[in-house]
Coordinates of C-alpha atoms in Angstrom, one line a residue:
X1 CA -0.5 3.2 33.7
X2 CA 1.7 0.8 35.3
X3 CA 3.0 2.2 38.5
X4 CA 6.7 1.7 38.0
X5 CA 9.7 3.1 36.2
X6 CA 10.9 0.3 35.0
X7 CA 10.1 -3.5 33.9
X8 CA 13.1 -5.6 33.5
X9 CA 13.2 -9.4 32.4
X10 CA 15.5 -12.0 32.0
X11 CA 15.9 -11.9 28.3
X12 CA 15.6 -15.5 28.3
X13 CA 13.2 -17.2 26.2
X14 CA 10.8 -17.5 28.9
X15 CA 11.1 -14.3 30.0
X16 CA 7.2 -13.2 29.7
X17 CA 5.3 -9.7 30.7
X18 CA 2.0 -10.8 31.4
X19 CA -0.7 -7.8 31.1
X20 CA -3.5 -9.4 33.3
X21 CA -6.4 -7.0 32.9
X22 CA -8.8 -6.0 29.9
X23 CA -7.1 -2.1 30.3
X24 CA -5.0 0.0 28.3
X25 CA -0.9 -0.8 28.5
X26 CA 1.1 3.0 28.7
X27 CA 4.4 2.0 28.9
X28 CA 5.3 5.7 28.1
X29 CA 7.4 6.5 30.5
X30 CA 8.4 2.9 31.3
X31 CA 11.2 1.6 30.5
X32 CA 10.8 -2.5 29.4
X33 CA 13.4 -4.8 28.6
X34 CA 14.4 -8.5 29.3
X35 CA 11.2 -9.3 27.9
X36 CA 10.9 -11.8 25.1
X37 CA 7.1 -12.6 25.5
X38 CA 4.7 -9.7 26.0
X39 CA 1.2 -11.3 27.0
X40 CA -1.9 -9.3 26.0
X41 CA -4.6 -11.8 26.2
X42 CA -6.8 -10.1 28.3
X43 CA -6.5 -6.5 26.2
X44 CA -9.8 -6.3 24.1
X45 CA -9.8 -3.2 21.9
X46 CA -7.2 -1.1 24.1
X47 CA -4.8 1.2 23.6
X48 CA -1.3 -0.5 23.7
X49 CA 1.3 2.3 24.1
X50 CA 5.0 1.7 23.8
X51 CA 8.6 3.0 22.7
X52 CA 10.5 1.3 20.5
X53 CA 12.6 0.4 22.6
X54 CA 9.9 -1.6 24.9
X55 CA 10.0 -4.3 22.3
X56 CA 13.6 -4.3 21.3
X57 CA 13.9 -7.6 22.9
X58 CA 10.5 -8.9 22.3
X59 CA 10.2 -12.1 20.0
X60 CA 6.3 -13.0 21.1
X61 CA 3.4 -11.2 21.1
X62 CA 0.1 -13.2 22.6
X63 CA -3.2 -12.4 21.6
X64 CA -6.9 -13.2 22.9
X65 CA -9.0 -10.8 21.4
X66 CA -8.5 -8.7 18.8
X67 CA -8.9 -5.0 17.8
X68 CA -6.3 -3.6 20.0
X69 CA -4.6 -0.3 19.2
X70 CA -0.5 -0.1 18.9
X71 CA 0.7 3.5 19.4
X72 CA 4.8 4.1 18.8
X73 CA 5.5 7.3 20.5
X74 CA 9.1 7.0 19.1
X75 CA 11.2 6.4 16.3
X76 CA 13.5 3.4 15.5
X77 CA 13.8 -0.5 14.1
X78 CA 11.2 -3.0 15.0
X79 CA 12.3 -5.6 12.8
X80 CA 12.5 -8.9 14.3
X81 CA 9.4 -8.1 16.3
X82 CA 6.7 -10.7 15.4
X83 CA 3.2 -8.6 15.3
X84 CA 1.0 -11.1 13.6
X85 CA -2.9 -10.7 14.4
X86 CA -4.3 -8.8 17.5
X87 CA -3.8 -4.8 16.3
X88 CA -6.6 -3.5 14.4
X89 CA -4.7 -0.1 14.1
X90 CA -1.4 1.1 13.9
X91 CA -0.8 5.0 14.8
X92 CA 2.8 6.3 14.9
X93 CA 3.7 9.3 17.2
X94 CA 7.4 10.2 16.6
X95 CA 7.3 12.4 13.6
X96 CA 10.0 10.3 11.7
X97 CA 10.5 6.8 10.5
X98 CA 10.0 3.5 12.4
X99 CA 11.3 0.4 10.1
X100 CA 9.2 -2.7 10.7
X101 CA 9.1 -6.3 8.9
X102 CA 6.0 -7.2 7.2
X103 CA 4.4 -9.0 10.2
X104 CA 3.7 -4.8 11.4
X105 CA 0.5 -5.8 9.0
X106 CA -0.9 -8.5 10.5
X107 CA -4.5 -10.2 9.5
X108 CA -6.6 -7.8 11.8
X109 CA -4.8 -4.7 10.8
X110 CA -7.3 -2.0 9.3
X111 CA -6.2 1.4 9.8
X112 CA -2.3 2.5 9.9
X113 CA -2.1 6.7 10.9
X114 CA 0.3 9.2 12.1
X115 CA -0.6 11.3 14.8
X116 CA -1.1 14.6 12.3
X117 CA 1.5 17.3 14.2
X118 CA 5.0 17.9 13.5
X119 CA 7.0 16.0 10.8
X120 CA 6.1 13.1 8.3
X121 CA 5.3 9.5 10.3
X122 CA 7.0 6.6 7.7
X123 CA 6.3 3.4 8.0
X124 CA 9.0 1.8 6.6
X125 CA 8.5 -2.3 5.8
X126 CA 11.1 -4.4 4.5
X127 CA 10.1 -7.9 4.0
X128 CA 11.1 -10.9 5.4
X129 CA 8.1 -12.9 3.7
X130 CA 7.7 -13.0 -0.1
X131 CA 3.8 -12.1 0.2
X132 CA 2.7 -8.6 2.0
X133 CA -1.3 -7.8 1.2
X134 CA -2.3 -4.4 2.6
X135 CA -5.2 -4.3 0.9
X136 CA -7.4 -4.3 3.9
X137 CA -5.6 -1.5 5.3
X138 CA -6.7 2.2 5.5
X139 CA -3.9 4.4 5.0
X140 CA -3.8 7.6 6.7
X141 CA -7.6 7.6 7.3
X142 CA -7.2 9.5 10.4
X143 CA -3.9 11.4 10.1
X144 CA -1.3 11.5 7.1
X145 CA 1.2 8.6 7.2
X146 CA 4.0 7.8 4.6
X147 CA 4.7 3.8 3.6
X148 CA 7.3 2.9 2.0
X149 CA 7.9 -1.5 1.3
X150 CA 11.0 -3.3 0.2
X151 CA 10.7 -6.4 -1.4
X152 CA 13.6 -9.2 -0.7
X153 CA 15.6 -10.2 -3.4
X154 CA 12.9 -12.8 -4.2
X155 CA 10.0 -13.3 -5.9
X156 CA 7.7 -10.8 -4.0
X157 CA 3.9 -10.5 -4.2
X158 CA 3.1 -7.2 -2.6
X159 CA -0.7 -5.9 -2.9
X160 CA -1.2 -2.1 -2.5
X161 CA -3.6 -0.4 0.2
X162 CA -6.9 0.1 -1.5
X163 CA -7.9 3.1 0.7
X164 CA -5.3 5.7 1.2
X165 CA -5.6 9.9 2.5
X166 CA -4.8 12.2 -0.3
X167 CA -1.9 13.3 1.9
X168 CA -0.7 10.2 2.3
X169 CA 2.7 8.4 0.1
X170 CA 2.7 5.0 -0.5
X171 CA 5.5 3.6 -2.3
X172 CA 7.5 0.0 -3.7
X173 CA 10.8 -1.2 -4.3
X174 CA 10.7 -4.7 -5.9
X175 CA 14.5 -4.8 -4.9
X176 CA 15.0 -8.4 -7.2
X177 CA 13.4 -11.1 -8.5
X178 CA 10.0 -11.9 -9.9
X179 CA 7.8 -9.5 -8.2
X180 CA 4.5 -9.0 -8.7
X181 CA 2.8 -5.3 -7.9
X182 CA -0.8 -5.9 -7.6
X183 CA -3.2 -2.6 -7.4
X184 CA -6.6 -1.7 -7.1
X185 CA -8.9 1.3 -8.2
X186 CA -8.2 4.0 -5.6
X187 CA -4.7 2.2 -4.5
X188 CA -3.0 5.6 -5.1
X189 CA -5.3 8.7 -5.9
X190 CA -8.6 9.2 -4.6
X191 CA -11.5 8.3 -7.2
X192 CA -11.4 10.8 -10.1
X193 CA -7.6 12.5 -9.1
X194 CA -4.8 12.9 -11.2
X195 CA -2.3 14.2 -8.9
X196 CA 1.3 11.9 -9.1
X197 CA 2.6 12.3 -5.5
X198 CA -0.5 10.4 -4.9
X199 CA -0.4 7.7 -6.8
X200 CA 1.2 4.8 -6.0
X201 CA 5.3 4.8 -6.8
X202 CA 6.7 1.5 -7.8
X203 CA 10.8 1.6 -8.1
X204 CA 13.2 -0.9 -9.1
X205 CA 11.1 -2.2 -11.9
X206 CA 12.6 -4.5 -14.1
X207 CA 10.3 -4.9 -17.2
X208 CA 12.1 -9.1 -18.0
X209 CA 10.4 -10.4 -14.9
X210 CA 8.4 -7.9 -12.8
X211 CA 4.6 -7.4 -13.3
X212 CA 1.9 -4.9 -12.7
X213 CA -1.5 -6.7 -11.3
X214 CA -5.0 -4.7 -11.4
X215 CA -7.9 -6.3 -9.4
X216 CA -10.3 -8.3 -11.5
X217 CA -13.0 -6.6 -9.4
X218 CA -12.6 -3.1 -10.5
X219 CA -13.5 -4.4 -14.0
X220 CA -16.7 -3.3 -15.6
X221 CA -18.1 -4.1 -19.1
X222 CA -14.8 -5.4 -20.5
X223 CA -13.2 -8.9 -19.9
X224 CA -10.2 -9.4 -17.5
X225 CA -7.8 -10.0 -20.1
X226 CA -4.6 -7.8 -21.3
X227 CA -3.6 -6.1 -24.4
X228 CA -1.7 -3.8 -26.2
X229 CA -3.3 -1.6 -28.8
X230 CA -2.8 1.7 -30.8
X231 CA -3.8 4.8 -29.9
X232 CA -7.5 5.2 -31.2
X233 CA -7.6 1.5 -31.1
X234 CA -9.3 0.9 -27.2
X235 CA -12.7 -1.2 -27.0
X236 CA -13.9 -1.7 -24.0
X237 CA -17.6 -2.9 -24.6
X238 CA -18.8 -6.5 -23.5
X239 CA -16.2 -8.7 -24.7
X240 CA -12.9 -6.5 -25.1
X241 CA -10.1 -6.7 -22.9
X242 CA -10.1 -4.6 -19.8
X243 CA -6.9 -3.8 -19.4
X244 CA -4.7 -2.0 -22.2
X245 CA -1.6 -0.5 -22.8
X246 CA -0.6 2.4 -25.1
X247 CA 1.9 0.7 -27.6
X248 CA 1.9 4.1 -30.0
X249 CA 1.7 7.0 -27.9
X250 CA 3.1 8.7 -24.6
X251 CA 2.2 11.3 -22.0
X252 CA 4.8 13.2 -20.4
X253 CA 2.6 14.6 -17.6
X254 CA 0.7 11.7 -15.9
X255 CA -1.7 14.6 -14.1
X256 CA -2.5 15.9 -17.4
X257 CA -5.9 14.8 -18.4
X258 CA -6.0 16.1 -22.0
X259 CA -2.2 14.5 -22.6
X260 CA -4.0 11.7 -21.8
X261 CA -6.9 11.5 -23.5
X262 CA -5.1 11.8 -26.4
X263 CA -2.5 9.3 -26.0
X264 CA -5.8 7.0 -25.9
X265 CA -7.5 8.4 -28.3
X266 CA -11.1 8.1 -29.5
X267 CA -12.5 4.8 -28.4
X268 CA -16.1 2.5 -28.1
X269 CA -17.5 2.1 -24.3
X270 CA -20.6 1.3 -22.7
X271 CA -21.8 3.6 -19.9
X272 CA -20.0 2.5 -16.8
X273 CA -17.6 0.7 -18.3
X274 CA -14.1 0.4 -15.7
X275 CA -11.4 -0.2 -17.4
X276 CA -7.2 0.1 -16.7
X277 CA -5.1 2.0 -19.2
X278 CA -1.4 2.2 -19.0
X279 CA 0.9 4.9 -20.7
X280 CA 4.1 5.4 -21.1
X281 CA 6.5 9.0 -21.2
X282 CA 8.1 9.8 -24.1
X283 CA 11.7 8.4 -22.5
X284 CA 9.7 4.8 -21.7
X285 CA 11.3 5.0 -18.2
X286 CA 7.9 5.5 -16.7
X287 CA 4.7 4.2 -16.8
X288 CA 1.3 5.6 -15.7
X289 CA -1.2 3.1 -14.8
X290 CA -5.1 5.0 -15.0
X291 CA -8.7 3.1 -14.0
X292 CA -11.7 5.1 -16.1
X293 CA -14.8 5.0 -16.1
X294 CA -16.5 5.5 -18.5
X295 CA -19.5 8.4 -18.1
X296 CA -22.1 8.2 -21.4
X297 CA -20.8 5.3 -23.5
X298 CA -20.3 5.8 -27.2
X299 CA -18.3 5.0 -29.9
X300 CA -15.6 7.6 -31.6
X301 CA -15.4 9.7 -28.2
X302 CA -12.4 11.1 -26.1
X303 CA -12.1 10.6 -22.5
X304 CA -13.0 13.8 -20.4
X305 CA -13.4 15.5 -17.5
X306 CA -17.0 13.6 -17.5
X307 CA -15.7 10.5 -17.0
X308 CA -13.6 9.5 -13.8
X309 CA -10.1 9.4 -14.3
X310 CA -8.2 7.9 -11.3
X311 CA -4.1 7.9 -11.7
X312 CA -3.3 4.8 -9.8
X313 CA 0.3 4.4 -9.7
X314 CA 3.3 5.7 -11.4
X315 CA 5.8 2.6 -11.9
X316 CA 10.1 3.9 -12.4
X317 CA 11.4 1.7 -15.2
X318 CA 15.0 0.7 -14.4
X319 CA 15.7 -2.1 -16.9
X320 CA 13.5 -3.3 -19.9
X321 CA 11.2 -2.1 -21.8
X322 CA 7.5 -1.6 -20.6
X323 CA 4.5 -3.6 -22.4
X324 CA 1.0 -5.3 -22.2
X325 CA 3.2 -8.8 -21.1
X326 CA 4.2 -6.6 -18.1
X327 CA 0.3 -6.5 -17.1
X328 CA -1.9 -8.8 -15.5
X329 CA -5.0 -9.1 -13.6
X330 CA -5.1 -11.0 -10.5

């Protein structure tokens, strides 16, 4: 730790902290500010400690190597603090909710934590881009962290985590425009769980312009193609679309694997066969999106507690109705 109570810059825009050695910054119980360009060339795979308020003036971050660990021991705004590449983790320690832009993920970020002791840790991004992809990010791997992203009033493409704790909320507000949710396999719910505060939320959904994107790559057997069909009606051997929405029936409890079974209804699968189903409840002002897959493979057979049954996300319809031309795969 720096042996000083206090680092003070100009504020100007050359106003630059330069960490010289490959060692871990504490700025704990240092207070920094003036400084507009925070230097951390030399830091390979440290621990880079602040308070939020150590980068309230901060406009720069400078990176050499990567894999370096940001700890927030406090709570606060961030925004307007460029993160970009350099952090490999993110771990927040204040037990409350520090509000970031979308550059908190940068391209080398792989693991975002709490610290697992005393209240919830949020992470709350609001977006200053139109494109946010977290799906290289491990959510709450280590301890239980809360995200929550705002879109801007734009045309937003936000991609879920694909790896999030099972303690762990993850949820999207569109907030406008043409947005675009994209999700993968175990974005919300661990493989074979059918629990809703884990899957992924999606708010401010307007069914006229907004989609719902499922990854081409958790497709098995069927094609990555979209359609709606009746209940009793899904296909999903070689050929058949992959992703399917109910257009006849409804569940009104998403964790209720029998409800949804038979919304689905009997159906044709090869063994091993991934597939996306999507469901609505009986109001239509929510939307369960499901991956299966398939266990034995057969024709005229229910899903069951065989076959994994993994409740992705559950998407808040707040204008428009909900149907296949709200899916896609990406």
């Amino acid at each position: 730790q720096i042996g000083s109570t206090a680092i003070t810059g100009s504020g100007g825009a050359a106003s630059e902290l330069t960490f010289a050695p490959d060692a871990a910054l504490d700025l704990t119980n240092i207070a920094m500010t003036g400084v507009t360009i925070l230097d951390l060339t030399a830091a390979d795979n440290k621990n880079i400690t602040v308070n939020v308020a150590d980068l309230a003036d901060v406009t720069s971050i400078t990176f050499g190597a990567d894999d370096n660990n940001l700890i927030i021991l406090d709570t606060g705004s961030i925004v307007g603090t460029p993160m970009g590449a350099g952090f490999d983790a993110l771990v927040l320690q204040g037990d409350g909710t520090v509000t970031a832009d979308d550059t908190i993920i940068g391209a080398d970020l792989a693991a975002l934590d709490g610290d697992g002791a005393g209240t919830a840790d949020i992470l709350a991004i609001t977006m200053a881009g139109v494109t946010l992809d977290m799906s290289g990010v491990a959510v709450g791997a280590g301890n239980t962290i809360n995200t929550t992203i705002t879109g801007t009033t734009g045309n937003d493409i936000i991609t879920a985590a694909d790896s999030k704790s099972t303690t762990s909320t993850f949820s999207i507000t569109g907030n406008g425009g043409n947005d675009q949710i994209r999700l993968e396999d175990v974005s919300g719910n661990a493989l074979d769980a059918l629990i809703v505060a884990d899957a992924v939320s999606v708010t401010d959904f307007d069914a006229s312009n907004d989609s719902i994107q499922v990854a081409a790559a958790d497709l098995a057997g069927a094609t990555a193609a979209v359609a709606g069909i009746a209940s009793g009606a899904l296909n999903t051997t070689a050929g058949a679309p992959g992703v399917v929405f109910i257009t006849d029936s409804t569940v009104a409890d998403f964790s209720n694997l029998a409800q949804f079974a038979g919304a689905v209804g009997v159906h044709s699968a090869d063994a091993l066969d991934e597939f996306f189903v999507a469901v609505a409840n009986p109001a239509g002002d929510q939307v369960g999106i499901y991956n299966v897959i398939n266990a034995g493979g057969a024709a005229g057979i229910l899903i069951d507690a065989a076959d994994s049954v993994t409740l992705v996300s559950v998407i808040d319809i707040t204008s428009g109705t909900f149907s296949a031309a709200d899916m896609a795969v990406y």
